[in-house]
Structures are given as structure tokens and as C-alpha cells.
């Protein structure tokens, strides 16, 4: 019950405009210029477009904004949407305009008169990103909404390949949002693993490691988190080998806590329902793999997600328990609600042991503290490698996804000294996001370039974000695609 868009990219054809149903989108530059396609709409509507452009509303509108004319005479369409956008606008501005158009159009059919717009691909991507709703559990709509979007643009055949790539990335973003929005009684560890196994249809290899396998590998830190739940813990390994044969892969690791009650260190009731999104890191990793496969990325990338549920029960892990990680380090579990790092440390160690990756990025809704620090605007980035970190921040910038580097260092790591074990799983209240990252860094080998992204503030929000309605954002899928494109794919 999502919005399924069917896209068509065609050469401009003036005579096809009048009869097009749904909505017609006209682009007008900030100096009030319209192209030949816009002039045809203006003529058909007997000057309605020109009148709108002369209005105060248009003058005051910011770039990328839409002004709608409803039920105009002279065209079959129900509305003409006028977008204020310069022909040579940059990629992010064009994407912003695409988002605004999608909001205006909703789930209707549309004809977008892009003409010679420089970054039409980004406008298309923006539109597709925003044309999303999570209505699977609303009984009133039992069928997917369908909409046909026709884009008239010059060099349509040439540009359509780039548009298809942009749309493949959006499919990954939507897959992430679907996973992250799904309630936890539906997206159990088993259901999550099944949805990942289904990615095989797109050409990725998928393996599911079950509890017996995890036990053999010695992943006691991860298993301790899941032991209070009736849902079995799992690690899923997804490989996309689009690069050189046998070349070392890049590794993506995701925290997949399908629900985080806090365990015996139980969270307060208010807002606990938000913890259905505590698998957001695994969701981003999964969506990225789908988009890499769909766009046939020329890179070897492996994704590993740790899927567990953090529940209190007679068999749950207790505060004060000591567990031995796969690496061999013993961990004193002071707070069972600091469970994400216990899951990630074993998955990260396994990823390095098995794949010897060229680099590794983990994503996790790891700490509430990162929301205090950075709000919902930026994810927190921690790294042991300036080149990887700079590449990541640059990729995020080109994609309009907020990311901000945070520090690491010996002084933070010291806060994790345990009286009875090698390390404890929490520091004190100060710098909670940084001590969490410092914990993870203990499980990173010296020669592995690594970045940790704390996405607790950006994975799902209560207000709409630049590309998404309220709820899961899919933050990071576009950034990771760009990073892999920049770092791993040779042209
Ligand atoms: N899943 C939470 C972090 C979180 C909080 C994600 C809010 C999204 C929104 C994580 O497992 C957690 O509970 N962290 C604790 C750590 C503390 C016990 C050291 C936290 O942030 O309070
Ligand atoms: Zn927790
Ligand atoms: Zn958590």
C-alpha cells in the first residue's frame, strides 16, 4: 500500500500537453522566464500561467517552491503546478523542487515539463523520494496507489539511464523506510531475515547465521542481548560482488535491534513505542545493498546485520553480568539498555575476521545522547581514519544528508574501565555518544579504516524531513551509495 510510480521519459511534444490528465508541472525561472513548453500551457490556459507568474505570491516564493492553479480551463489536467526553478539550478536545488512537486501532486498522475532543465535527474529523484507513504496497516486502502509520471525532457533517451539509476537508489531508500516504519510484532528477527533473503532476487548473496552458528563463533555479547526474547537472534550476511573478482570488499554493519525495551534496565513507558526503529542501522545497510544491486554498482560490498530483540524476561541478561565477546574481550554489562554496542562489537569483529575489508562503516541508532548533541538535523560520525571520514562527510554533503564529525580519544576510552572485566558497556552520563563509539573502537583492528555513524536522531522523526514525510527517513542510503561510488567504483 505504497505509492507505485511508473515513469516515462519522453522528448518534448507540444501537442501532447493539452490532453494530459492528472496534473501538469511547469518550470519557471526566478526572472519569470518560461520555455516553449510552459508557453504552450500558458496559451492553452488563456494566460493563467503568466498571471500567476506576475503575482506577488510568485515573487515571494523561494526557489524550489510550487504554486498551484486548480481546475484551469483549456487543459484536461486538474491542476497546473508552477515551480520556481532556474534552468541551471544545482543538483540539490533541483531535488528540492522535485520534493515540492511530489508534495503538491500527491498520488495523482503527472506530466512534468522539464525541457532543458540541467539537473532533471535530480528533480526526478527528489520527486520519487517524497512520493512515499507507509499505509500498510490502514484498512481503508487495501490496494497500492498507482501513478504514472511522464517527464518531457530534451535528450530523453540519454537522460533516462541516469534517471533509472537515481530511481534505483530511491528504491533502496524506500526499502529502508519500510523496514524502519514496520512495527516490531511484524518485523521480528525472523521476518527481517526473510525480507533480506528475498533480496537474492536482485542478485545479492544472502546467508543467515542462526543461534547455533553464533554460539560456535563465540558471539556471546550479541547473544546476551537477545537471550531474554522469544525471537531468535540472527546475523545476516549480504554480499554484492559487482567489482573485481576476489577483490577485498568494503563492509557495512548495521544495528538491528527489532525492539529495544531496555531489557532489565527497562526504559520508561512514555515514548517506548519509538524503539520499533532501533533496527534503523540494519535498515539503512539493507536499503543500500538493494540500491547497489539495482544500479549494478561496480564494487564489492558486504553487509552484516545483527538482528536481536532486547526484552526483559526470566532468562534475560542482568545488569552486572559478564560476557565474553567473539574477539575474546570480556564485557561487564552495567546497563542492559546499552545493548547496541554489544550487538555491533561481535558483528564488526566477525566482519573483519572473515572479510578483511578495505574499510568498515557501522550504522546504529546507538544513543539518545546524540539527539541531545545534534538534534534531528545531523547524524554523528566517529572515525579512526581522516580520509574515510572526509569522504563520508563529502558524500553526505552532496546528498543533502546532515552529518557531523565527533571526537574520539584515549580520555573517553578510560571511562569504560571495569573493576572485574576488560571493559564495561557504559561510561558515566557525560559524552554518552562518544563513550559508546569508544567502546566500538576496541573492536576495530588497527589497520581497518572505520567510521561509526550514530543515526538515533535522523533515522525516524516526528516532523517531515527534506526528503521524507513523518516517520522513517532512510537517511544514509544516498550517502553510502555516493561514498561507494566515489571510493570503490573505478570509472
Ligand atoms: N536504542 C537506544 C538509543 C536511542 C534513543 C535510539 C533514542 C533512538 C532514540 C539505545 O540502545 C539506548 O538505549 N541507549 C542508551 C544508552 C545508555 C544506557 C548508556 C541511551 O541513549 O540512553
Ligand atoms: Zn537500549
Ligand atoms: Zn537500542
Short mmCIF file of C-alpha atoms and ligand atoms in Angstrom, two decimals:
data_model
loop_
_atom_site.label_atom_id
_atom_site.label_comp_id
_atom_site.label_asym_id
_atom_site.label_seq_id
_atom_site.Cartn_x
_atom_site.Cartn_y
_atom_site.Cartn_z
CA UNK A 1 0.00 0.00 0.00
CA UNK A 2 2.65 2.36 -1.04
CA UNK A 3 2.69 4.72 -4.00
CA UNK A 4 3.89 2.85 -7.09
CA UNK A 5 5.13 5.23 -9.72
CA UNK A 6 5.54 4.33 -13.37
CA UNK A 7 7.98 6.66 -15.07
CA UNK A 8 8.20 7.65 -18.73
CA UNK A 9 10.93 9.91 -20.11
CA UNK A 10 9.98 11.39 -23.49
CA UNK A 11 11.11 14.12 -25.86
CA UNK A 12 9.11 17.36 -25.59
CA UNK A 13 5.93 17.19 -27.65
CA UNK A 14 3.80 20.32 -27.53
CA UNK A 15 0.65 18.73 -28.90
CA UNK A 16 0.55 16.07 -26.18
CA UNK A 17 0.15 18.59 -23.36
CA UNK A 18 -3.49 19.66 -23.68
CA UNK A 19 -4.93 16.17 -23.36
CA UNK A 20 -2.80 15.04 -20.42
CA UNK A 21 -4.87 14.17 -17.34
CA UNK A 22 -3.80 14.47 -13.72
CA UNK A 23 -1.52 17.45 -13.16
CA UNK A 24 0.85 19.41 -15.39
CA UNK A 25 4.06 20.80 -13.93
CA UNK A 26 5.62 23.92 -15.48
CA UNK A 27 9.07 25.24 -14.58
CA UNK A 28 9.52 29.00 -14.36
CA UNK A 29 12.89 30.64 -13.70
CA UNK A 30 13.35 33.22 -10.93
CA UNK A 31 13.40 36.01 -13.55
CA UNK A 32 9.93 34.82 -14.64
CA UNK A 33 11.01 33.17 -17.91
CA UNK A 34 9.12 30.21 -19.30
CA UNK A 35 10.24 27.90 -22.08
CA UNK A 36 8.32 26.76 -25.13
CA UNK A 37 6.52 24.02 -23.16
CA UNK A 38 5.42 26.50 -20.50
CA UNK A 39 4.31 28.94 -23.17
CA UNK A 40 2.07 26.24 -24.65
CA UNK A 41 0.44 25.67 -21.22
CA UNK A 42 0.02 29.41 -20.87
CA UNK A 43 -1.63 29.63 -24.26
CA UNK A 44 -3.93 26.68 -23.57
CA UNK A 45 -4.99 28.16 -20.22
CA UNK A 46 -5.52 31.57 -21.82
CA UNK A 47 -2.76 33.32 -19.91
CA UNK A 48 -3.33 31.79 -16.47
CA UNK A 49 0.34 30.85 -16.12
CA UNK A 50 1.51 34.37 -16.98
CA UNK A 51 -0.93 35.87 -14.47
CA UNK A 52 0.37 33.56 -11.75
CA UNK A 53 3.97 34.47 -12.55
CA UNK A 54 3.16 38.17 -12.25
CA UNK A 55 1.54 37.63 -8.85
CA UNK A 56 3.04 38.65 -5.52
CA UNK A 57 2.88 35.01 -4.46
CA UNK A 58 5.30 34.03 -7.22
CA UNK A 59 7.59 36.92 -6.50
CA UNK A 60 7.72 35.99 -2.82
CA UNK A 61 8.10 32.27 -3.44
CA UNK A 62 11.53 30.86 -2.73
CA UNK A 63 13.44 28.77 -5.24
CA UNK A 64 12.14 25.24 -5.44
CA UNK A 65 8.65 26.23 -4.26
CA UNK A 66 5.41 25.34 -6.09
CA UNK A 67 2.32 27.48 -6.79
CA UNK A 68 -0.74 25.51 -7.92
CA UNK A 69 -3.53 26.62 -10.25
CA UNK A 70 -6.50 24.36 -9.68
CA UNK A 71 -9.00 23.32 -12.37
CA UNK A 72 -7.70 25.64 -15.10
CA UNK A 73 -9.69 25.99 -18.31
CA UNK A 74 -8.16 24.79 -21.58
CA UNK A 75 -6.31 21.66 -20.40
CA UNK A 76 -7.54 18.20 -19.43
CA UNK A 77 -5.39 18.29 -16.27
CA UNK A 78 -6.96 19.13 -12.90
CA UNK A 79 -4.15 21.48 -11.97
CA UNK A 80 -1.12 23.28 -13.28
CA UNK A 81 1.75 23.35 -10.78
CA UNK A 82 4.23 26.15 -11.33
CA UNK A 83 7.71 25.54 -9.90
CA UNK A 84 10.12 28.40 -9.39
CA UNK A 85 13.42 26.95 -10.53
CA UNK A 86 16.29 28.20 -12.67
CA UNK A 87 17.28 26.04 -15.65
CA UNK A 88 20.87 25.80 -14.38
CA UNK A 89 19.99 25.10 -10.73
CA UNK A 90 22.37 22.77 -8.93
CA UNK A 91 21.55 19.17 -8.12
CA UNK A 92 20.28 19.76 -4.56
CA UNK A 93 18.04 22.68 -5.56
CA UNK A 94 16.58 20.58 -8.37
CA UNK A 95 15.98 17.75 -5.93
CA UNK A 96 14.27 20.16 -3.53
CA UNK A 97 11.97 21.26 -6.35
CA UNK A 98 11.19 17.61 -7.10
CA UNK A 99 10.21 17.08 -3.47
CA UNK A 100 7.93 20.14 -3.56
CA UNK A 101 6.28 18.92 -6.77
CA UNK A 102 5.65 15.48 -5.29
CA UNK A 103 4.01 17.06 -2.24
CA UNK A 104 1.73 19.12 -4.50
CA UNK A 105 0.86 16.23 -6.81
CA UNK A 106 0.30 13.55 -4.13
CA UNK A 107 -0.55 10.22 -5.67
CA UNK A 108 -2.04 11.63 -8.91
CA UNK A 109 -0.68 11.18 -12.43
CA UNK A 110 1.57 14.00 -13.60
CA UNK A 111 3.21 15.44 -16.68
CA UNK A 112 6.44 17.23 -15.78
CA UNK A 113 7.65 19.70 -18.42
CA UNK A 114 11.36 19.65 -17.60
CA UNK A 115 12.53 20.68 -21.09
CA UNK A 116 16.20 21.64 -20.99
CA UNK A 117 16.49 21.72 -17.18
CA UNK A 118 20.14 20.98 -16.37
CA UNK A 119 19.62 18.65 -13.42
CA UNK A 120 16.35 16.99 -14.42
CA UNK A 121 17.65 13.70 -12.99
CA UNK A 122 17.80 15.23 -9.53
CA UNK A 123 14.32 16.66 -9.85
CA UNK A 124 13.07 13.18 -10.75
CA UNK A 125 14.93 11.72 -7.78
CA UNK A 126 13.50 14.32 -5.41
CA UNK A 127 10.01 13.57 -6.66
CA UNK A 128 10.44 9.83 -6.16
CA UNK A 129 11.96 10.27 -2.70
CA UNK A 130 8.93 12.22 -1.46
CA UNK A 131 6.30 10.04 -3.18
CA UNK A 132 6.18 7.67 -0.24
CA UNK A 133 3.67 6.70 2.40
CA UNK A 134 3.57 3.88 4.90
CA UNK A 135 -0.08 2.90 4.85
CA UNK A 136 0.21 -0.90 5.02
CA UNK A 137 -1.71 -1.06 8.28
CA UNK A 138 -4.57 1.27 7.31
CA UNK A 139 -7.60 -0.82 6.43
CA UNK A 140 -9.24 1.84 4.27
CA UNK A 141 -6.77 1.44 1.40
CA UNK A 142 -6.21 -2.17 0.65
CA UNK A 143 -4.52 -1.58 -2.68
CA UNK A 144 -1.31 0.14 -3.65
CA UNK A 145 -1.77 3.58 -5.12
CA UNK A 146 -0.59 3.75 -8.72
CA UNK A 147 0.52 6.88 -10.54
CA UNK A 148 2.01 7.46 -13.98
CA UNK A 149 4.61 10.22 -14.23
CA UNK A 150 5.66 11.43 -17.66
CA UNK A 151 8.69 13.67 -17.90
CA UNK A 152 9.17 15.67 -21.11
CA UNK A 153 12.85 16.50 -21.39
CA UNK A 154 15.39 17.11 -24.09
CA UNK A 155 17.78 14.21 -24.84
CA UNK A 156 15.23 11.96 -23.14
CA UNK A 157 16.81 8.70 -24.25
CA UNK A 158 20.25 9.76 -22.99
CA UNK A 159 18.94 11.02 -19.66
CA UNK A 160 16.63 8.14 -18.95
CA UNK A 161 19.52 5.80 -17.99
CA UNK A 162 20.71 8.29 -15.37
CA UNK A 163 17.12 8.66 -14.17
CA UNK A 164 16.79 4.88 -13.79
CA UNK A 165 19.96 4.83 -11.65
CA UNK A 166 18.59 7.64 -9.49
CA UNK A 167 15.34 5.72 -9.10
CA UNK A 168 17.22 2.53 -8.14
CA UNK A 169 18.76 4.44 -5.26
CA UNK A 170 15.31 5.67 -4.24
CA UNK A 171 14.05 2.07 -4.20
CA UNK A 172 16.76 1.39 -1.62
CA UNK A 173 15.68 4.42 0.44
CA UNK A 174 12.06 3.23 0.37
CA UNK A 175 13.06 -0.30 1.37
CA UNK A 176 14.89 1.17 4.38
CA UNK A 177 11.86 3.28 5.30
CA UNK A 178 9.52 0.30 5.04
CA UNK A 179 11.71 -1.76 7.37
CA UNK A 180 12.19 1.08 9.84
CA UNK A 181 8.49 2.02 9.94
CA UNK A 182 7.31 -1.56 10.42
CA UNK A 183 6.04 -2.41 13.93
CA UNK A 184 8.00 -4.95 15.93
CA UNK A 185 5.28 -7.62 16.14
CA UNK A 186 5.55 -7.84 12.36
CA UNK A 187 9.24 -7.17 11.78
CA UNK A 188 10.55 -9.86 14.12
CA UNK A 189 14.11 -11.07 13.73
CA UNK A 190 12.82 -13.92 11.57
CA UNK A 191 10.70 -11.68 9.35
CA UNK A 192 13.60 -9.25 8.96
CA UNK A 193 15.91 -12.08 7.91
CA UNK A 194 13.27 -13.34 5.44
CA UNK A 195 12.99 -9.91 3.83
CA UNK A 196 16.76 -9.86 3.45
CA UNK A 197 16.81 -13.35 1.94
CA UNK A 198 14.29 -12.06 -0.63
CA UNK A 199 16.96 -9.62 -1.86
CA UNK A 200 18.52 -12.61 -3.63
CA UNK A 201 16.10 -11.86 -6.48
CA UNK A 202 18.21 -8.78 -7.18
CA UNK A 203 21.46 -10.71 -7.47
CA UNK A 204 22.96 -10.43 -4.00
CA UNK A 205 24.16 -13.42 -1.96
CA UNK A 206 22.46 -13.77 1.40
CA UNK A 207 23.36 -16.04 4.33
CA UNK A 208 21.54 -16.27 7.65
CA UNK A 209 23.59 -17.29 10.69
CA UNK A 210 21.34 -18.86 13.32
CA UNK A 211 21.89 -19.04 17.10
CA UNK A 212 23.80 -22.32 16.86
CA UNK A 213 26.21 -20.70 14.38
CA UNK A 214 26.59 -17.59 16.54
CA UNK A 215 27.29 -19.77 19.58
CA UNK A 216 30.03 -21.61 17.66
CA UNK A 217 31.56 -18.30 16.58
CA UNK A 218 31.59 -17.16 20.20
CA UNK A 219 29.31 -14.15 19.75
CA UNK A 220 28.30 -14.13 23.41
CA UNK A 221 27.99 -10.34 23.58
CA UNK A 222 25.36 -10.30 20.82
CA UNK A 223 23.58 -13.39 22.12
CA UNK A 224 23.37 -11.99 25.64
CA UNK A 225 21.22 -9.14 24.31
CA UNK A 226 18.78 -11.49 22.59
CA UNK A 227 18.56 -14.15 25.30
CA UNK A 228 15.52 -12.64 27.01
CA UNK A 229 13.42 -12.72 23.84
CA UNK A 230 11.41 -15.49 22.24
CA UNK A 231 12.62 -14.27 18.85
CA UNK A 232 15.88 -15.97 17.88
CA UNK A 233 18.97 -13.82 17.38
CA UNK A 234 20.46 -13.87 13.89
CA UNK A 235 23.27 -12.37 11.87
CA UNK A 236 22.59 -11.88 8.18
CA UNK A 237 25.42 -11.51 5.67
CA UNK A 238 24.63 -9.91 2.30
CA UNK A 239 27.23 -9.74 -0.45
CA UNK A 240 27.20 -7.72 -3.63
CA UNK A 241 30.16 -8.59 -5.83
CA UNK A 242 29.97 -6.14 -8.72
CA UNK A 243 33.69 -5.31 -8.59
CA UNK A 244 36.89 -7.14 -9.48
CA UNK A 245 36.88 -10.85 -8.73
CA UNK A 246 38.36 -11.66 -5.31
CA UNK A 247 39.00 -8.00 -4.51
CA UNK A 248 38.53 -7.29 -0.78
CA UNK A 249 35.10 -5.84 -0.09
CA UNK A 250 34.03 -2.73 1.76
CA UNK A 251 31.95 -3.63 4.83
CA UNK A 252 28.72 -2.09 6.11
CA UNK A 253 27.48 -3.12 9.56
CA UNK A 254 24.02 -2.41 10.98
CA UNK A 255 22.45 -2.49 14.43
CA UNK A 256 19.25 -4.47 14.04
CA UNK A 257 17.52 -4.37 17.43
CA UNK A 258 13.98 -5.07 16.27
CA UNK A 259 12.67 -3.71 19.56
CA UNK A 260 14.55 -2.16 22.46
CA UNK A 261 12.68 -2.28 25.77
CA UNK A 262 15.96 -1.62 27.54
CA UNK A 263 15.86 -5.17 28.91
CA UNK A 264 16.09 -5.46 32.72
CA UNK A 265 17.30 -1.82 32.71
CA UNK A 266 13.79 -1.18 31.43
CA UNK A 267 13.03 2.06 29.57
CA UNK A 268 10.22 4.34 30.82
CA UNK A 269 6.82 3.69 29.16
CA UNK A 270 6.49 7.15 27.57
CA UNK A 271 7.82 7.01 24.04
CA UNK A 272 8.97 3.40 24.29
CA UNK A 273 6.97 2.66 21.13
CA UNK A 274 9.58 4.60 19.18
CA UNK A 275 12.01 1.75 19.77
CA UNK A 276 10.48 -0.13 16.84
CA UNK A 277 13.03 1.89 14.84
CA UNK A 278 16.01 0.56 16.76
CA UNK A 279 16.86 -1.62 13.76
CA UNK A 280 17.32 1.54 11.67
CA UNK A 281 21.04 0.94 11.13
CA UNK A 282 20.38 -2.52 9.74
CA UNK A 283 17.60 -0.97 7.65
CA UNK A 284 19.99 1.54 6.05
CA UNK A 285 22.54 -1.17 5.33
CA UNK A 286 19.84 -3.34 3.73
CA UNK A 287 18.47 -0.47 1.62
CA UNK A 288 21.97 0.41 0.47
CA UNK A 289 22.59 -3.18 -0.68
CA UNK A 290 19.33 -3.16 -2.63
CA UNK A 291 20.26 0.04 -4.41
CA UNK A 292 23.81 -1.15 -5.15
CA UNK A 293 22.37 -4.30 -6.71
CA UNK A 294 19.68 -2.43 -8.64
CA UNK A 295 22.13 0.05 -10.11
CA UNK A 296 24.70 -2.73 -10.64
CA UNK A 297 27.45 -0.94 -8.76
CA UNK A 298 30.97 -1.88 -9.86
CA UNK A 299 32.15 -2.60 -6.32
CA UNK A 300 32.41 -5.46 -3.84
CA UNK A 301 30.42 -4.64 -0.74
CA UNK A 302 29.44 -6.89 2.14
CA UNK A 303 26.75 -6.00 4.65
CA UNK A 304 26.32 -7.66 8.02
CA UNK A 305 23.42 -7.01 10.35
CA UNK A 306 22.91 -8.24 13.89
CA UNK A 307 19.21 -8.96 14.46
CA UNK A 308 18.09 -9.28 18.09
CA UNK A 309 15.27 -8.21 20.35
CA UNK A 310 16.10 -6.66 23.73
CA UNK A 311 13.43 -7.94 26.16
CA UNK A 312 13.18 -8.44 29.93
CA UNK A 313 12.27 -11.99 30.97
CA UNK A 314 13.26 -14.74 33.38
CA UNK A 315 16.06 -15.56 31.01
CA UNK A 316 17.15 -12.01 30.24
CA UNK A 317 20.66 -10.70 30.75
CA UNK A 318 21.12 -8.92 34.11
CA UNK A 319 22.98 -5.74 34.95
CA UNK A 320 26.33 -6.90 36.31
CA UNK A 321 26.59 -9.95 34.04
CA UNK A 322 29.93 -10.53 32.33
CA UNK A 323 30.00 -11.83 28.76
CA UNK A 324 32.87 -12.80 26.51
CA UNK A 325 32.86 -11.26 23.04
CA UNK A 326 33.93 -13.06 19.88
CA UNK A 327 37.17 -11.06 20.00
CA UNK A 328 37.84 -12.58 23.43
CA UNK A 329 37.47 -9.38 25.47
CA UNK A 330 35.22 -9.74 28.49
CA UNK A 331 32.47 -7.13 28.96
CA UNK A 332 30.71 -6.18 32.18
CA UNK A 333 27.11 -5.30 31.30
CA UNK A 334 26.34 -2.42 33.63
CA UNK A 335 23.21 -1.34 31.77
CA UNK A 336 21.24 -3.75 29.59
CA UNK A 337 19.83 -0.76 27.68
CA UNK A 338 23.28 -0.06 26.21
CA UNK A 339 22.74 -3.13 24.03
CA UNK A 340 23.51 -1.82 20.55
CA UNK A 341 27.26 -1.76 21.15
CA UNK A 342 27.11 -5.36 22.46
CA UNK A 343 25.49 -6.46 19.20
CA UNK A 344 27.79 -4.42 16.96
CA UNK A 345 31.07 -5.43 18.61
CA UNK A 346 30.62 -9.08 17.69
CA UNK A 347 29.35 -8.38 14.17
CA UNK A 348 32.19 -5.95 13.50
CA UNK A 349 34.79 -8.42 14.73
CA UNK A 350 33.34 -11.20 12.62
CA UNK A 351 33.26 -8.93 9.54
CA UNK A 352 36.97 -8.15 9.92
CA UNK A 353 37.99 -11.75 10.64
CA UNK A 354 36.07 -13.17 7.71
CA UNK A 355 36.33 -10.49 5.03
CA UNK A 356 39.41 -8.38 5.86
CA UNK A 357 37.53 -5.38 4.42
CA UNK A 358 39.20 -2.33 2.85
CA UNK A 359 37.11 -0.23 5.19
CA UNK A 360 34.15 -0.60 7.51
CA UNK A 361 31.22 1.64 8.40
CA UNK A 362 28.71 0.78 11.09
CA UNK A 363 25.34 2.49 11.40
CA UNK A 364 23.27 2.40 14.56
CA UNK A 365 20.52 4.15 16.46
CA UNK A 366 23.02 3.94 19.29
CA UNK A 367 22.47 6.74 21.80
CA UNK A 368 19.85 9.21 22.97
CA UNK A 369 22.80 11.48 23.73
CA UNK A 370 23.47 12.12 20.03
CA UNK A 371 19.98 13.65 19.79
CA UNK A 372 20.85 16.00 22.65
CA UNK A 373 24.05 16.96 20.84
CA UNK A 374 22.99 17.20 17.20
CA UNK A 375 19.19 17.09 17.18
CA UNK A 376 17.47 15.57 14.18
CA UNK A 377 19.49 17.55 11.64
CA UNK A 378 22.79 15.67 11.66
CA UNK A 379 23.99 12.14 12.28
CA UNK A 380 27.11 11.83 14.45
CA UNK A 381 30.19 10.48 12.67
CA UNK A 382 33.16 8.99 14.54
CA UNK A 383 36.22 7.69 12.73
CA UNK A 384 39.78 6.44 13.12
CA UNK A 385 40.65 7.47 9.54
CA UNK A 386 40.57 11.03 8.18
CA UNK A 387 40.40 10.01 4.51
CA UNK A 388 37.39 7.76 5.07
CA UNK A 389 35.71 10.31 7.31
CA UNK A 390 36.30 13.20 4.89
CA UNK A 391 34.95 11.06 2.04
CA UNK A 392 31.89 10.21 4.07
CA UNK A 393 31.19 13.82 5.07
CA UNK A 394 31.68 14.97 1.47
CA UNK A 395 29.29 12.28 0.21
CA UNK A 396 26.69 13.30 2.79
CA UNK A 397 27.04 16.92 1.71
CA UNK A 398 26.42 16.18 -1.97
CA UNK A 399 23.33 14.21 -0.96
CA UNK A 400 21.92 16.84 1.37
CA UNK A 401 22.04 14.45 4.33
CA UNK A 402 23.33 16.07 7.52
CA UNK A 403 26.45 14.51 9.08
CA UNK A 404 28.83 15.96 11.65
CA UNK A 405 32.15 14.60 12.91
CA UNK A 406 32.53 13.94 16.62
CA UNK A 407 35.76 13.24 18.52
CA UNK A 408 37.31 10.01 19.78
CA UNK A 409 40.30 9.64 22.10
CA UNK A 410 42.04 7.86 24.91
CA UNK A 411 40.41 10.00 27.61
CA UNK A 412 36.93 8.81 26.60
CA UNK A 413 38.02 5.19 26.39
CA UNK A 414 39.28 5.34 30.01
CA UNK A 415 35.70 5.87 31.19
CA UNK A 416 34.98 2.29 30.17
CA UNK A 417 37.38 0.65 32.65
CA UNK A 418 35.68 -2.16 34.56
CA UNK A 419 36.63 -3.41 38.01
CA UNK A 420 36.05 -7.06 37.15
CA UNK A 421 36.20 -7.38 33.34
CA UNK A 422 38.21 -5.97 30.42
CA UNK A 423 35.66 -3.28 29.71
CA UNK A 424 32.19 -2.17 30.83
CA UNK A 425 29.41 -1.30 28.43
CA UNK A 426 28.73 2.26 29.65
CA UNK A 427 30.70 5.25 30.90
CA UNK A 428 29.08 7.92 33.04
CA UNK A 429 26.44 10.39 31.85
CA UNK A 430 28.97 12.69 30.20
CA UNK A 431 29.68 12.31 26.46
CA UNK A 432 27.42 9.27 26.13
CA UNK A 433 27.66 9.08 22.34
CA UNK A 434 31.44 9.33 22.40
CA UNK A 435 31.99 6.66 25.05
CA UNK A 436 29.65 4.41 23.01
CA UNK A 437 31.88 4.98 19.97
CA UNK A 438 34.99 4.42 22.10
CA UNK A 439 33.55 1.05 23.12
CA UNK A 440 33.08 0.09 19.47
CA UNK A 441 36.60 1.22 18.58
CA UNK A 442 38.01 -1.51 20.84
CA UNK A 443 36.64 -3.96 18.28
CA UNK A 444 38.24 -2.30 15.27
CA UNK A 445 41.60 -3.65 14.12
CA UNK A 446 44.38 -1.06 13.86
CA UNK A 447 44.64 -1.32 10.09
CA UNK A 448 40.91 -1.15 9.35
CA UNK A 449 39.70 2.31 8.29
CA UNK A 450 36.44 2.62 10.19
CA UNK A 451 33.59 5.04 10.72
CA UNK A 452 30.68 4.74 13.13
CA UNK A 453 27.51 6.69 12.36
CA UNK A 454 25.08 7.28 15.21
CA UNK A 455 21.74 7.76 13.44
CA UNK A 456 19.48 7.84 16.54
CA UNK A 457 18.39 11.40 15.70
CA UNK A 458 17.91 11.05 11.96
CA UNK A 459 16.58 7.54 11.26
CA UNK A 460 12.98 8.42 12.10
CA UNK A 461 11.48 11.77 13.02
CA UNK A 462 8.20 13.24 14.22
CA UNK A 463 8.29 16.06 11.69
CA UNK A 464 8.89 15.75 7.97
CA UNK A 465 12.48 15.93 6.76
CA UNK A 466 13.79 17.42 3.48
CA UNK A 467 13.07 14.21 1.54
CA UNK A 468 10.58 12.25 3.62
CA UNK A 469 7.22 12.56 5.32
CA UNK A 470 6.96 11.99 9.10
CA UNK A 471 8.45 8.65 10.19
CA UNK A 472 11.41 6.76 8.81
CA UNK A 473 13.68 8.88 6.60
CA UNK A 474 16.01 6.35 5.02
CA UNK A 475 18.85 8.70 6.00
CA UNK A 476 22.18 7.35 4.77
CA UNK A 477 21.25 5.20 1.79
CA UNK A 478 22.10 8.01 -0.63
CA UNK A 479 25.23 8.99 1.28
CA UNK A 480 26.56 5.42 1.33
CA UNK A 481 25.79 4.96 -2.36
CA UNK A 482 27.72 8.13 -3.12
CA UNK A 483 30.63 7.10 -0.89
CA UNK A 484 30.90 3.70 -2.55
CA UNK A 485 30.68 5.36 -5.95
CA UNK A 486 33.48 7.77 -5.01
CA UNK A 487 35.75 5.35 -3.15
CA UNK A 488 35.21 1.89 -4.58
CA UNK A 489 33.97 2.21 -8.16
CA UNK A 490 36.57 2.80 -10.85
CA UNK A 491 35.17 4.59 -13.88
N1 LIG B 1 18.27 2.47 21.17
C1 LIG B 1 18.75 3.31 22.19
C2 LIG B 1 19.17 4.69 21.71
C3 LIG B 1 18.09 5.56 21.11
C4 LIG B 1 17.48 6.53 21.89
C5 LIG B 1 17.75 5.44 19.79
C6 LIG B 1 16.51 7.34 21.33
C7 LIG B 1 16.78 6.27 19.23
C8 LIG B 1 16.16 7.22 20.00
C9 LIG B 1 19.98 2.68 22.86
O1 LIG B 1 20.01 1.29 22.87
C10 LIG B 1 19.96 3.11 24.29
O2 LIG B 1 19.04 2.79 24.97
N2 LIG B 1 20.97 3.86 24.68
C11 LIG B 1 21.06 4.36 26.00
C12 LIG B 1 22.49 4.21 26.46
C13 LIG B 1 22.68 4.43 27.93
C14 LIG B 1 22.02 3.34 28.73
C15 LIG B 1 24.16 4.48 28.23
C16 LIG B 1 20.65 5.83 25.97
O3 LIG B 1 20.94 6.50 24.98
O4 LIG B 1 20.02 6.27 26.91
ZN1 LIG B 2 18.95 0.44 24.54
ZN1 LIG B 3 18.94 0.37 21.31
#
